[in-house]
Amino acid sequence: MSDSIKHECGLAFIRLRKSFSYYQQQYGTVLWGLNKLYLLMEKQHNRGQDGAGVASVKLNVEPGYPFMSRLRSNDQHAISDIFQQIKKEISELEEYNPDIKSHPGLMKGHVSFLGELLLGHLRYGTQGKNKLEYCHPFINRDTIPARNLALAGNFNIVNSDDLFTLIGKEPHHTVRFSDLAAMIELMHTFLCKEDEASPEKMDIKKVLQKALPLFDGGFHVGGVTGSGIGFVFRDAHGIRPSYYYINDEVVVAASERAAIRTTFNVGENEVKELMPGQALIVSETGEIEIAQILEPKERKACSFERIYFSRGSDEKIYKERKALGFNLSERVLNAIDHDLKNTIFSFIPNTAEVAFYGMVKGMERYLNKIKTERILSWGKDYDEEKLSEMVNRRIRQEKIAIKDVKMRTFITEDSGRNEMVQHVYDITYGTVRPGEDTLVVIDDSIVRGTTLKESIIRMLGRLKPKRIIVVSSSPQIRYPDCYGIDMSKMGDFIAFNAVVQLMKENGKEECMTELLVKCKELKRNNQLHTENVVKQLYKQFTTEEISAKIAELITPKDFNIPIDVIFQSIEDLHKSCPNNKGDWYFTGDYPTPGGNKVVNMAFINYMEGKNVRGY
């Protein structure tokens, strides 16, 4: 994605099923679990670079000794920072007890994070920016071990205020805007009540059954209690991804299938998906249950996961991203009038590279068809040179755009900053025949279009192509998200800005005012959640008209090279990613009522000139 947006988070959960002496004997280190947690977090580094945190619970600890520990960091290299601190504690122990690593019992007693339950989290800052206080896991502590609760997750819920009201608590100012603060307060309330009702044996399933139906949003959350219960749960629509792996040594859960596979060196079929509405529960004694907590609803797994966010090393995601590019090839061929001889194909680094391979595959299929038809039409009228020339025709591919290191500037004036932004990307000179070649570049998605206009298009223009076609492997992003990705303001979307511009040009501005009045009326009647009013705006124009206007908006001033934009269709998105049909970004079809409330509120904010989030 050429536009930078904050998004997603990563979850890592590990429950060791053997004693520490077992791992010492089997793998030569009592730190096997911590090492795996580190790898599991590093392999999901793509999901969060603004902060990280870990929590640990030790089983069967003598009264009076610490049993739950937590460490968080908002350092630039947060994962390394956390594990360096853990390593420092171990090194200091070794300094005075050189052979302590050969005594698992002593290690468990002296190393804070050497617990049987491990919970890790990677964070992208959204509402809480990058403050340490907003890094997961959150912990609610109590003198009774069973009432200690740590939570971390990949989610957004849109009814946080309602949850605080439900339990009669006012959020602390340090975490006022945190969804997790509301979630943990509610769950902790139910946890304490359940412990009161059944102090001998906590039934965590009852806690989940009471709490989860109250959350409006998409969520994949992991938790541990001080008594040694571990759990991971997922929303009823399966919006956020969730995977797990179980063997006789360990129970693992994470946001990425590929991360589990790599960390534990297991096959694809060994890693299971936690299905919508389910919870993976591990009791204090290690008993495992996959429980259906919420009745599963229509599957709306996030399509953006497949387009962009998740690691492309997952074999299914890799194939789907190639399919996204392949399914665009026919439309691109039509756009260039099938003139492959004078067209160069490239991608905007780096996440669009796999879709680029798929697009090129589609071009090659067409070219091979043409080669076959031409050769057959010759009959016997050919020689070696003529045949060789035809057989050796190739799709012209070049590494055109190169992203430089993240550029920072002390310049505050807009004109100066724009000049600096132009150089975020660099180009490979000598790859394009000036005035002759059409340049086709694929990006995985276009959100704001700012980087395209201020950097990429300007840089590509220096190559002087005859024409530039920007291809998006995702459809037009039209609506905000409220389920874990920080896209909440209508004015941030270039598709919305294109529609606004079209409304003005076609004298339909009063339609926007009418929709604002309707939204306000719905708000007064507490009905904002009942429908997505903003859909009416997009119905005024065709997809092609909006794409043409987007092309105008991303064209820099005084730029004389024609620009076209081609977006993925909704139909081909679903064909490419058949199991992830959560497409509310593109269609406005939100899986929960809270989504409608957010998009309508975002529209009200836009019309009233408020640069604030829709939730």
Coordinates of C-alpha atoms in Angstrom, one line a residue:
M1 CA 0.0 0.0 0.0
S2 CA 1.6 3.3 -1.1
D3 CA -0.5 5.2 1.4
S4 CA 0.5 4.7 5.0
I5 CA -2.4 3.8 7.4
K6 CA -2.4 2.4 10.9
H7 CA -3.9 -1.0 11.0
E8 CA -4.3 -4.3 12.7
C9 CA -2.5 -5.8 15.7
G10 CA -0.9 -9.2 16.3
L11 CA -1.7 -11.7 19.0
A12 CA 0.5 -14.5 20.3
F13 CA -0.7 -17.1 22.9
I14 CA 1.3 -20.1 24.2
R15 CA 0.3 -22.6 26.9
L16 CA 3.1 -25.0 27.8
R17 CA 1.7 -28.5 28.5
K18 CA 4.9 -30.1 30.0
S19 CA 7.1 -29.2 32.9
F20 CA 10.1 -27.0 32.4
S21 CA 12.4 -29.9 33.0
Y22 CA 10.9 -31.6 30.0
Y23 CA 11.9 -28.7 27.7
Q24 CA 15.3 -28.7 29.3
Q25 CA 15.8 -32.4 28.5
Q26 CA 14.1 -32.4 25.1
Y27 CA 15.4 -29.1 23.6
G28 CA 18.4 -28.3 25.8
T29 CA 16.8 -25.1 27.3
V30 CA 14.3 -24.2 30.0
L31 CA 13.6 -21.1 27.9
W32 CA 12.0 -23.0 25.0
G33 CA 8.6 -21.4 25.6
L34 CA 9.9 -17.8 25.8
N35 CA 12.0 -18.5 22.7
K36 CA 8.9 -19.6 20.8
L37 CA 7.0 -16.5 22.0
Y38 CA 9.7 -14.3 20.7
L39 CA 9.6 -16.0 17.3
L40 CA 5.9 -16.0 17.1
M41 CA 5.9 -12.2 17.8
E42 CA 8.7 -11.5 15.3
K43 CA 7.0 -13.5 12.6
Q44 CA 4.0 -11.2 13.0
H45 CA 6.0 -8.0 13.2
N46 CA 4.2 -6.8 10.1
R47 CA 1.1 -6.4 12.2
G48 CA 2.4 -3.9 14.7
Q49 CA 5.4 -1.6 15.0
D50 CA 4.3 1.0 17.5
G51 CA 4.6 -1.1 20.6
A52 CA 4.6 -4.6 22.1
G53 CA 3.9 -6.3 25.3
V54 CA 4.0 -9.7 27.0
A55 CA 2.3 -11.2 30.0
S56 CA 3.2 -14.5 31.9
V57 CA 1.4 -16.6 34.4
K58 CA 3.1 -19.3 36.5
L59 CA 1.2 -22.3 37.6
N60 CA 1.2 -23.8 41.2
V61 CA 3.0 -20.9 42.8
E62 CA 3.3 -20.9 46.6
P63 CA 1.1 -18.2 48.2
G64 CA 3.0 -14.9 48.6
Y65 CA 5.1 -15.3 45.5
P66 CA 4.6 -13.5 42.2
F67 CA 2.5 -15.5 39.7
M68 CA 1.6 -12.9 37.0
S69 CA 4.0 -10.6 35.3
R70 CA 3.7 -8.0 32.5
L71 CA 6.2 -6.0 30.4
R72 CA 5.4 -3.5 27.7
S73 CA 7.4 -1.2 25.4
N74 CA 6.8 1.5 22.9
D75 CA 10.5 1.6 21.9
Q76 CA 11.2 1.8 18.2
H77 CA 12.2 -1.9 18.4
A78 CA 9.7 -2.9 21.0
I79 CA 9.9 -6.7 20.6
S80 CA 13.7 -6.7 20.9
D81 CA 13.5 -4.2 23.8
I82 CA 11.2 -6.5 25.8
F83 CA 13.2 -9.6 25.3
Q84 CA 16.5 -7.8 26.0
Q85 CA 15.0 -6.8 29.4
I86 CA 14.0 -10.5 30.0
K87 CA 17.5 -11.6 28.9
K88 CA 19.1 -9.0 31.2
E89 CA 17.2 -10.5 34.2
I90 CA 18.5 -14.0 33.3
S91 CA 22.0 -12.8 32.7
E92 CA 22.1 -11.2 36.2
L93 CA 20.9 -14.4 37.7
E94 CA 23.7 -16.3 35.9
E95 CA 26.3 -13.9 37.1
Y96 CA 25.8 -15.2 40.7
N97 CA 24.5 -18.7 39.8
P98 CA 26.4 -19.8 36.7
D99 CA 24.6 -23.2 36.4
I100 CA 21.1 -22.0 37.2
K101 CA 19.9 -22.8 33.7
S102 CA 20.4 -26.5 34.5
H103 CA 17.9 -26.2 37.3
P104 CA 14.4 -25.6 35.8
G105 CA 12.7 -25.2 39.2
L106 CA 15.1 -22.5 40.3
M107 CA 14.7 -20.7 37.0
K108 CA 10.9 -20.7 37.3
G109 CA 11.2 -19.3 40.8
H110 CA 13.6 -16.5 39.9
V111 CA 12.8 -15.5 36.2
S112 CA 9.7 -13.3 36.1
F113 CA 8.5 -14.4 32.7
L114 CA 9.2 -18.1 32.9
G115 CA 5.6 -19.1 33.1
E116 CA 3.5 -21.8 31.6
L117 CA 1.1 -19.3 30.1
L118 CA 2.5 -16.6 27.8
L119 CA 0.6 -13.8 26.1
G120 CA 2.2 -11.5 23.5
H121 CA 0.9 -8.6 21.5
L122 CA 2.1 -6.3 18.7
R123 CA 0.4 -2.9 18.4
Y124 CA -0.2 -0.3 15.8
G125 CA -1.2 3.0 17.5
T126 CA -4.7 4.3 16.7
Q127 CA -6.7 6.2 19.2
G128 CA -4.1 6.1 21.9
K129 CA -1.2 7.1 19.7
N130 CA 2.0 5.4 20.8
K131 CA 1.6 5.9 24.5
L132 CA 3.0 3.0 26.6
E133 CA -0.3 3.0 28.6
Y134 CA -2.2 1.8 25.5
C135 CA 0.1 -1.1 24.8
H136 CA -1.4 -4.5 25.4
P137 CA -1.7 -6.7 27.5
F138 CA -3.9 -4.8 30.0
I139 CA -4.1 -6.3 33.5
N140 CA -6.7 -6.0 36.2
R141 CA -5.1 -7.2 39.5
D142 CA -6.6 -8.6 42.6
T143 CA -5.4 -10.3 45.8
I144 CA -7.3 -13.4 44.8
P145 CA -5.3 -15.2 42.0
A146 CA -8.4 -16.3 40.0
R147 CA -9.5 -12.7 39.8
N148 CA -6.4 -11.5 38.1
L149 CA -7.0 -11.0 34.4
A150 CA -4.7 -10.1 31.4
L151 CA -6.1 -9.4 28.0
A152 CA -4.6 -8.5 24.6
G153 CA -6.1 -8.6 21.1
N154 CA -6.6 -7.5 17.6
F155 CA -9.9 -5.7 17.5
N156 CA -12.0 -2.6 17.6
I157 CA -15.4 -2.4 19.3
V158 CA -17.6 0.6 18.7
N159 CA -19.7 0.5 21.9
S160 CA -17.0 1.1 24.5
D161 CA -19.0 3.9 26.2
D162 CA -22.0 1.6 26.5
L163 CA -19.8 -1.0 28.2
F164 CA -18.5 1.4 30.8
T165 CA -22.1 2.6 31.5
L166 CA -23.2 -1.0 31.8
I167 CA -20.8 -1.7 34.7
G168 CA -21.2 1.7 36.2
K169 CA -17.5 2.7 35.8
E170 CA -15.8 5.8 34.5
P171 CA -12.7 5.0 32.4
H172 CA -9.4 6.2 33.8
H173 CA -8.0 9.2 31.9
T174 CA -4.9 7.3 30.8
V175 CA -7.0 4.7 28.8
R176 CA -10.2 6.6 28.3
F177 CA -10.2 5.9 24.5
S178 CA -9.1 2.3 24.7
D179 CA -11.5 -0.4 23.6
L180 CA -9.5 -2.9 25.6
A181 CA -10.0 -0.9 28.8
A182 CA -13.8 -1.2 28.4
M183 CA -13.5 -4.9 27.5
I184 CA -11.3 -5.9 30.4
E185 CA -13.4 -3.9 32.9
L186 CA -16.5 -5.7 31.8
M187 CA -14.9 -9.2 31.7
H188 CA -13.2 -8.6 35.0
T189 CA -16.6 -7.7 36.6
F190 CA -18.1 -11.0 35.3
L191 CA -14.9 -12.9 36.3
C192 CA -15.2 -11.7 39.9
K193 CA -18.9 -12.6 40.1
E194 CA -18.2 -16.1 38.7
D195 CA -15.4 -16.5 41.3
E196 CA -17.8 -15.5 44.1
A197 CA -20.4 -18.0 42.8
S198 CA -18.0 -20.8 42.3
P199 CA -14.7 -20.2 44.2
E200 CA -13.6 -23.9 44.0
K201 CA -13.7 -24.1 40.2
M202 CA -13.9 -21.1 37.9
D203 CA -16.1 -21.7 34.8
I204 CA -14.5 -19.3 32.3
K205 CA -17.0 -20.3 29.7
K206 CA -19.8 -18.7 31.7
V207 CA -17.8 -15.5 31.8
L208 CA -17.3 -15.5 28.1
Q209 CA -20.9 -16.3 27.4
K210 CA -22.0 -13.2 29.4
A211 CA -19.4 -10.8 28.0
L212 CA -19.0 -11.6 24.3
P213 CA -22.6 -10.9 23.2
L214 CA -22.1 -7.3 24.5
F215 CA -19.2 -6.5 22.2
D216 CA -20.1 -4.8 18.9
G217 CA -17.2 -5.1 16.6
G218 CA -14.6 -7.5 15.2
F219 CA -12.3 -9.1 17.6
H220 CA -9.6 -11.8 18.2
V221 CA -8.6 -11.7 21.8
G222 CA -6.4 -13.7 24.1
G223 CA -6.5 -13.8 27.9
V224 CA -5.0 -15.4 31.0
T225 CA -6.1 -15.5 34.6
G226 CA -3.9 -15.6 37.6
S227 CA -5.2 -19.1 38.4
G228 CA -3.8 -20.4 35.2
I229 CA -6.8 -20.4 32.7
G230 CA -5.9 -19.4 29.2
F231 CA -8.4 -18.5 26.4
V232 CA -8.6 -17.1 22.9
F233 CA -11.9 -16.0 21.4
R234 CA -13.2 -14.6 18.0
D235 CA -16.2 -12.6 17.0
A236 CA -19.3 -14.2 15.5
H237 CA -18.6 -13.0 11.9
G238 CA -15.0 -14.0 12.0
I239 CA -13.9 -10.5 11.0
R240 CA -10.5 -10.7 12.6
P241 CA -8.3 -13.7 11.8
S242 CA -7.5 -16.4 14.4
Y243 CA -5.5 -19.6 14.1
Y244 CA -4.3 -22.3 16.6
Y245 CA -2.1 -25.3 16.9
I246 CA -2.2 -28.1 19.5
N247 CA 0.2 -31.0 20.2
D248 CA 1.2 -32.8 23.4
E249 CA 3.8 -30.2 24.2
V250 CA 2.0 -26.9 23.6
V251 CA -1.2 -25.0 22.8
V252 CA -0.6 -22.0 20.4
A253 CA -2.8 -19.3 19.0
A254 CA -1.9 -16.4 16.8
S255 CA -3.3 -13.9 14.2
E256 CA -1.3 -15.5 11.4
R257 CA -1.3 -19.1 10.2
A258 CA 2.1 -18.7 8.6
A259 CA 3.7 -17.4 11.9
I260 CA 2.6 -20.6 13.7
R261 CA 3.8 -22.8 10.9
T262 CA 7.2 -21.1 10.8
T263 CA 7.7 -20.9 14.5
F264 CA 6.8 -24.6 15.2
N265 CA 7.7 -26.0 11.8
V266 CA 4.4 -27.6 11.1
G267 CA 2.3 -28.3 8.0
E268 CA -0.6 -26.1 6.8
N269 CA -3.3 -28.6 7.8
E270 CA -1.9 -28.9 11.3
V271 CA -2.8 -25.3 12.0
K272 CA -6.5 -24.8 12.5
E273 CA -8.7 -21.8 12.1
L274 CA -10.7 -20.8 15.2
M275 CA -14.1 -20.4 13.7
P276 CA -16.4 -17.5 14.2
G277 CA -17.9 -17.2 17.6
Q278 CA -15.6 -19.9 19.1
A279 CA -13.2 -19.8 22.0
L280 CA -10.2 -21.9 22.6
I281 CA -10.0 -22.6 26.4
V282 CA -7.2 -24.2 28.4
S283 CA -8.0 -25.0 32.0
E284 CA -5.6 -24.7 34.9
T285 CA -4.9 -28.4 34.6
G286 CA -4.3 -28.3 30.8
E287 CA -7.7 -29.6 29.6
I288 CA -8.5 -28.1 26.2
E289 CA -11.9 -27.2 24.8
I290 CA -13.1 -25.5 21.6
A291 CA -16.4 -23.9 22.8
Q292 CA -19.0 -22.2 20.6
I293 CA -19.6 -19.1 22.7
L294 CA -21.5 -17.0 20.2
E295 CA -23.9 -18.3 17.6
P296 CA -21.9 -18.0 14.3
K297 CA -23.3 -15.4 11.9
E298 CA -22.7 -14.8 8.2
R299 CA -18.9 -15.1 7.7
K300 CA -17.4 -11.7 7.0
A301 CA -13.7 -12.3 7.4
C302 CA -11.8 -9.2 6.5
S303 CA -10.8 -9.1 2.8
F304 CA -8.1 -6.5 3.6
E305 CA -6.3 -9.2 5.5
R306 CA -5.8 -11.1 2.2
I307 CA -5.2 -8.0 0.0
Y308 CA -2.6 -6.4 2.2
F309 CA -2.2 -6.9 5.9
S310 CA -1.4 -10.6 6.5
R311 CA 2.0 -12.1 5.7
G312 CA 2.1 -13.1 2.1
S313 CA 4.2 -16.2 3.0
D314 CA 1.0 -18.0 3.8
E315 CA 0.3 -20.3 0.8
K316 CA -3.4 -19.5 0.6
I317 CA -2.8 -15.8 0.9
Y318 CA 0.0 -15.9 -1.7
K319 CA -2.4 -17.7 -4.2
E320 CA -5.2 -15.2 -3.5
R321 CA -3.0 -12.2 -4.1
K322 CA -1.8 -13.6 -7.4
A323 CA -5.5 -14.2 -8.3
L324 CA -6.2 -10.6 -7.5
G325 CA -3.6 -9.5 -10.1
F326 CA -4.6 -12.2 -12.6
N327 CA -8.3 -11.1 -12.5
L328 CA -7.3 -7.6 -13.5
S329 CA -5.3 -8.6 -16.5
E330 CA -8.2 -8.5 -19.0
R331 CA -9.2 -5.0 -18.1
V332 CA -5.6 -3.8 -18.3
L333 CA -5.2 -5.4 -21.7
N334 CA -8.3 -3.6 -22.9
A335 CA -7.0 -0.3 -21.4
I336 CA -3.7 -0.6 -23.4
D337 CA -5.5 -1.8 -26.5
H338 CA -3.6 -5.1 -26.2
D339 CA -0.4 -3.3 -27.1
L340 CA 2.1 -5.4 -25.1
K341 CA 5.0 -4.4 -27.3
N342 CA 4.8 -0.8 -26.1
T343 CA 3.8 -1.4 -22.5
I344 CA 6.0 -1.9 -19.4
F345 CA 4.6 -3.5 -16.2
S346 CA 5.8 -2.8 -12.7
F347 CA 4.5 -2.6 -9.1
I348 CA 4.7 -0.1 -6.3
P349 CA 6.8 -1.8 -3.6
N350 CA 6.5 -4.0 -1.8
T351 CA 3.3 -5.5 -0.8
A352 CA 1.8 -5.4 -4.4
E353 CA 4.6 -7.6 -5.8
V354 CA 2.6 -10.8 -5.5
A355 CA -0.5 -9.3 -7.3
F356 CA 2.0 -8.1 -9.9
Y357 CA 3.0 -11.6 -10.6
G358 CA -0.6 -12.6 -11.1
M359 CA -1.2 -9.7 -13.4
V360 CA 1.8 -10.6 -15.5
K361 CA 0.6 -14.2 -15.6
G362 CA -2.6 -13.0 -17.2
M363 CA -0.6 -11.0 -19.7
E364 CA 1.6 -14.1 -20.5
R365 CA -1.5 -16.2 -21.1
Y366 CA -2.8 -13.7 -23.6
L367 CA 0.6 -13.4 -25.3
N368 CA 1.0 -17.2 -25.5
K369 CA -2.4 -17.4 -27.1
I370 CA -1.4 -14.8 -29.7
K371 CA 1.9 -16.6 -30.4
T372 CA 0.1 -19.9 -31.0
E373 CA -2.4 -18.3 -33.3
R374 CA 0.2 -16.4 -35.3
I375 CA 2.5 -19.5 -35.7
L376 CA -0.4 -21.7 -36.8
S377 CA -1.5 -19.0 -39.4
W378 CA 1.9 -19.2 -41.1
G379 CA 1.5 -22.8 -42.1
K380 CA 4.9 -23.5 -43.6
D381 CA 5.7 -19.9 -44.5
Y382 CA 8.4 -19.3 -41.8
D383 CA 12.1 -19.5 -41.2
E384 CA 14.2 -20.0 -38.0
E385 CA 14.6 -16.2 -37.5
K386 CA 10.9 -15.5 -37.8
L387 CA 9.9 -18.3 -35.5
S388 CA 12.6 -17.4 -32.9
E389 CA 11.5 -13.8 -32.9
M390 CA 7.9 -14.8 -32.2
V391 CA 8.7 -17.5 -29.6
N392 CA 11.0 -15.1 -27.6
R393 CA 8.5 -12.3 -27.2
R394 CA 8.1 -11.5 -23.5
I395 CA 6.0 -9.3 -21.3
R396 CA 8.1 -6.2 -20.5
Q397 CA 8.7 -6.1 -16.7
E398 CA 10.8 -3.6 -14.9
K399 CA 11.6 -2.6 -11.3
I400 CA 10.5 1.0 -11.8
A401 CA 9.8 2.4 -8.3
I402 CA 12.1 1.9 -5.4
K403 CA 11.1 3.0 -1.9
D404 CA 13.8 4.8 -0.1
V405 CA 14.3 4.7 3.7
K406 CA 11.5 6.5 5.6
M407 CA 12.2 10.1 5.1
R408 CA 11.8 12.6 7.9
T409 CA 12.1 16.3 7.6
F410 CA 12.4 19.3 9.9
I411 CA 10.7 21.4 7.2
T412 CA 7.2 22.5 8.4
E413 CA 6.0 24.6 5.5
D414 CA 3.6 22.7 3.2
S415 CA 5.5 23.7 0.1
G416 CA 8.8 22.5 1.5
R417 CA 7.3 19.3 2.9
N418 CA 5.7 18.5 -0.5
E419 CA 9.0 18.8 -2.2
M420 CA 10.5 16.3 0.3
V421 CA 7.6 13.9 0.0
Q422 CA 8.3 13.6 -3.7
H423 CA 11.5 11.8 -2.9
V424 CA 10.0 9.0 -0.7
Y425 CA 10.2 6.9 -3.9
D426 CA 12.9 6.8 -6.5
I427 CA 12.9 5.5 -10.0
T428 CA 15.0 3.3 -12.2
Y429 CA 16.2 5.5 -15.1
G430 CA 16.6 4.2 -18.6
T431 CA 13.7 1.6 -18.3
V432 CA 11.1 3.5 -20.4
R433 CA 11.3 4.8 -24.0
P434 CA 10.2 8.4 -23.6
G435 CA 7.0 9.2 -25.4
E436 CA 6.6 5.6 -26.7
D437 CA 5.9 3.3 -23.7
T438 CA 2.8 3.1 -21.6
L439 CA 3.7 2.4 -18.0
V440 CA 1.4 0.1 -15.9
V441 CA 2.0 0.0 -12.2
I442 CA 0.0 -2.0 -9.7
D443 CA -0.6 -1.1 -6.1
D444 CA -2.5 -3.3 -3.6
S445 CA -4.9 -0.5 -2.7
I446 CA -5.4 3.2 -2.9
V447 CA -6.8 4.9 0.2
R448 CA -5.9 8.6 0.3
G449 CA -4.0 8.8 -2.9
T450 CA -1.6 11.4 -1.3
T451 CA 1.6 9.4 -1.8
L452 CA 0.5 8.6 -5.4
K453 CA 0.0 12.3 -6.2
E454 CA 2.8 13.8 -4.3
S455 CA 5.5 11.2 -4.8
I456 CA 4.9 8.2 -7.1
I457 CA 3.2 9.9 -10.1
R458 CA 5.7 12.8 -10.1
M459 CA 8.6 10.4 -10.0
L460 CA 7.2 8.1 -12.7
G461 CA 6.7 11.2 -14.8
R462 CA 10.4 11.8 -14.9
L463 CA 10.7 8.7 -17.1
K464 CA 8.4 10.5 -19.6
P465 CA 6.1 7.6 -20.5
K466 CA 3.4 8.1 -23.1
R467 CA 0.8 7.2 -20.5
I468 CA 0.6 6.0 -16.9
I469 CA -2.0 3.5 -15.7
V470 CA -2.3 2.9 -12.0
V471 CA -3.9 -0.5 -11.1
S472 CA -5.4 -1.3 -7.7
S473 CA -5.7 -4.9 -6.6
S474 CA -8.5 -3.8 -4.3
P475 CA -11.8 -2.1 -5.2
Q476 CA -12.4 1.6 -4.4
I477 CA -12.1 2.2 -0.7
R478 CA -15.3 4.1 0.0
Y479 CA -16.2 3.6 3.7
P480 CA -14.5 3.8 7.1
D481 CA -13.6 0.8 9.2
C482 CA -14.3 0.2 12.8
Y483 CA -13.2 -3.3 13.3
G484 CA -9.4 -3.0 13.7
I485 CA -8.1 -0.8 10.9
D486 CA -7.6 3.0 11.5
M487 CA -9.6 4.3 8.6
S488 CA -12.4 6.3 10.2
K489 CA -12.7 9.7 8.5
M490 CA -14.6 10.2 5.3
G491 CA -12.3 13.0 4.1
D492 CA -9.4 10.6 4.1
F493 CA -10.8 8.5 1.2
I494 CA -10.0 9.7 -2.3
A495 CA -13.0 7.8 -3.6
F496 CA -15.2 9.9 -1.3
N497 CA -13.5 13.1 -2.3
A498 CA -14.0 12.1 -6.0
V499 CA -17.7 11.7 -5.3
V500 CA -17.9 15.1 -3.5
Q501 CA -16.2 16.7 -6.5
L502 CA -18.6 15.1 -8.9
M503 CA -21.5 16.2 -6.8
K504 CA -20.3 19.8 -7.0
E505 CA -19.6 19.6 -10.8
N506 CA -23.1 18.2 -11.4
G507 CA -25.0 20.6 -9.2
K508 CA -26.0 17.9 -6.7
E509 CA -24.6 19.5 -3.5
E510 CA -28.0 19.8 -1.9
C511 CA -28.2 16.0 -2.0
M512 CA -25.3 16.0 0.5
T513 CA -27.2 18.5 2.7
E514 CA -30.3 16.4 2.6
L515 CA -28.4 13.3 3.7
L516 CA -26.8 15.3 6.5
V517 CA -30.3 16.2 7.7
K518 CA -31.3 12.6 7.6
C519 CA -28.2 11.5 9.5
K520 CA -28.9 14.0 12.2
E521 CA -32.5 12.9 12.5
L522 CA -31.4 9.3 12.9
K523 CA -28.9 10.4 15.5
R524 CA -31.6 12.3 17.5
N525 CA -33.8 9.2 17.4
N526 CA -30.9 6.9 18.4
Q527 CA -31.2 5.2 15.0
L528 CA -27.8 5.8 13.4
H529 CA -27.1 2.1 13.4
T530 CA -30.1 1.2 11.3
E531 CA -28.8 2.0 7.8
N532 CA -25.8 3.3 5.9
V533 CA -27.0 6.6 4.6
V534 CA -23.7 7.3 2.8
K535 CA -24.5 4.6 0.2
Q536 CA -26.9 7.1 -1.4
L537 CA -24.0 9.3 -2.4
Y538 CA -22.2 6.7 -4.4
K539 CA -25.3 5.6 -6.2
Q540 CA -25.3 9.0 -8.0
F541 CA -22.4 7.9 -10.2
T542 CA -21.0 4.8 -11.9
T543 CA -17.8 3.1 -10.7
E544 CA -16.1 4.2 -14.0
E545 CA -17.1 7.9 -13.4
I546 CA -15.6 7.8 -9.9
S547 CA -12.4 6.1 -11.1
A548 CA -12.0 8.8 -13.8
K549 CA -12.4 11.5 -11.2
I550 CA -9.9 9.7 -8.9
A551 CA -7.4 9.7 -11.8
E552 CA -7.9 13.5 -12.0
L553 CA -7.4 14.0 -8.3
I554 CA -4.1 12.1 -8.2
T555 CA -2.7 13.9 -11.2
P556 CA -0.3 16.6 -10.0
K557 CA -0.7 20.2 -11.2
D558 CA 0.9 21.0 -14.5
F559 CA 1.4 17.3 -15.2
N560 CA 1.0 16.6 -18.9
I561 CA 1.1 12.8 -19.0
P562 CA -2.4 11.1 -19.1
I563 CA -3.2 9.2 -15.9
D564 CA -5.8 6.3 -15.7
V565 CA -6.8 4.3 -12.7
I566 CA -8.2 0.8 -12.8
F567 CA -9.8 -0.8 -9.7
Q568 CA -10.6 -4.4 -8.8
S569 CA -14.3 -5.3 -9.1
I570 CA -16.2 -6.5 -6.1
E571 CA -17.0 -9.7 -8.0
D572 CA -13.4 -10.5 -8.8
L573 CA -12.4 -9.7 -5.2
H574 CA -14.8 -12.4 -4.0
K575 CA -13.6 -14.8 -6.7
S576 CA -10.0 -14.2 -5.6
C577 CA -10.6 -14.4 -1.8
P578 CA -13.6 -16.7 -1.5
N579 CA -13.4 -17.2 2.2
N580 CA -12.9 -13.5 3.2
K581 CA -16.0 -11.7 2.0
G582 CA -15.9 -8.9 4.6
D583 CA -16.0 -6.1 2.1
W584 CA -17.6 -3.2 4.0
Y585 CA -14.7 -0.9 3.0
F586 CA -15.8 -1.1 -0.6
T587 CA -19.6 -1.9 -0.4
G588 CA -20.7 -0.3 2.9
D589 CA -22.3 -3.6 3.9
Y590 CA -21.2 -3.6 7.6
P591 CA -21.6 -6.9 9.5
T592 CA -22.7 -5.3 12.7
P593 CA -25.0 -2.3 13.5
G594 CA -22.1 -0.4 14.9
G595 CA -20.6 -0.1 11.4
N596 CA -23.6 1.9 10.1
K597 CA -23.4 4.1 13.1
V598 CA -19.7 4.8 12.5
V599 CA -20.1 5.6 8.8
N600 CA -23.0 8.0 9.4
M601 CA -21.2 9.7 12.2
A602 CA -18.1 10.0 10.0
F603 CA -20.3 11.7 7.3
I604 CA -21.8 14.1 9.9
N605 CA -18.3 15.0 11.1
Y606 CA -17.1 15.6 7.5
M607 CA -20.1 17.9 6.7
E608 CA -19.6 19.8 9.9
G609 CA -15.9 20.2 9.3
K610 CA -14.8 18.2 12.3
N611 CA -11.5 16.3 11.8
V612 CA -12.3 13.6 14.4
R613 CA -12.9 9.9 14.4
G614 CA -16.3 8.4 13.6
Y615 CA -16.2 6.4 16.9

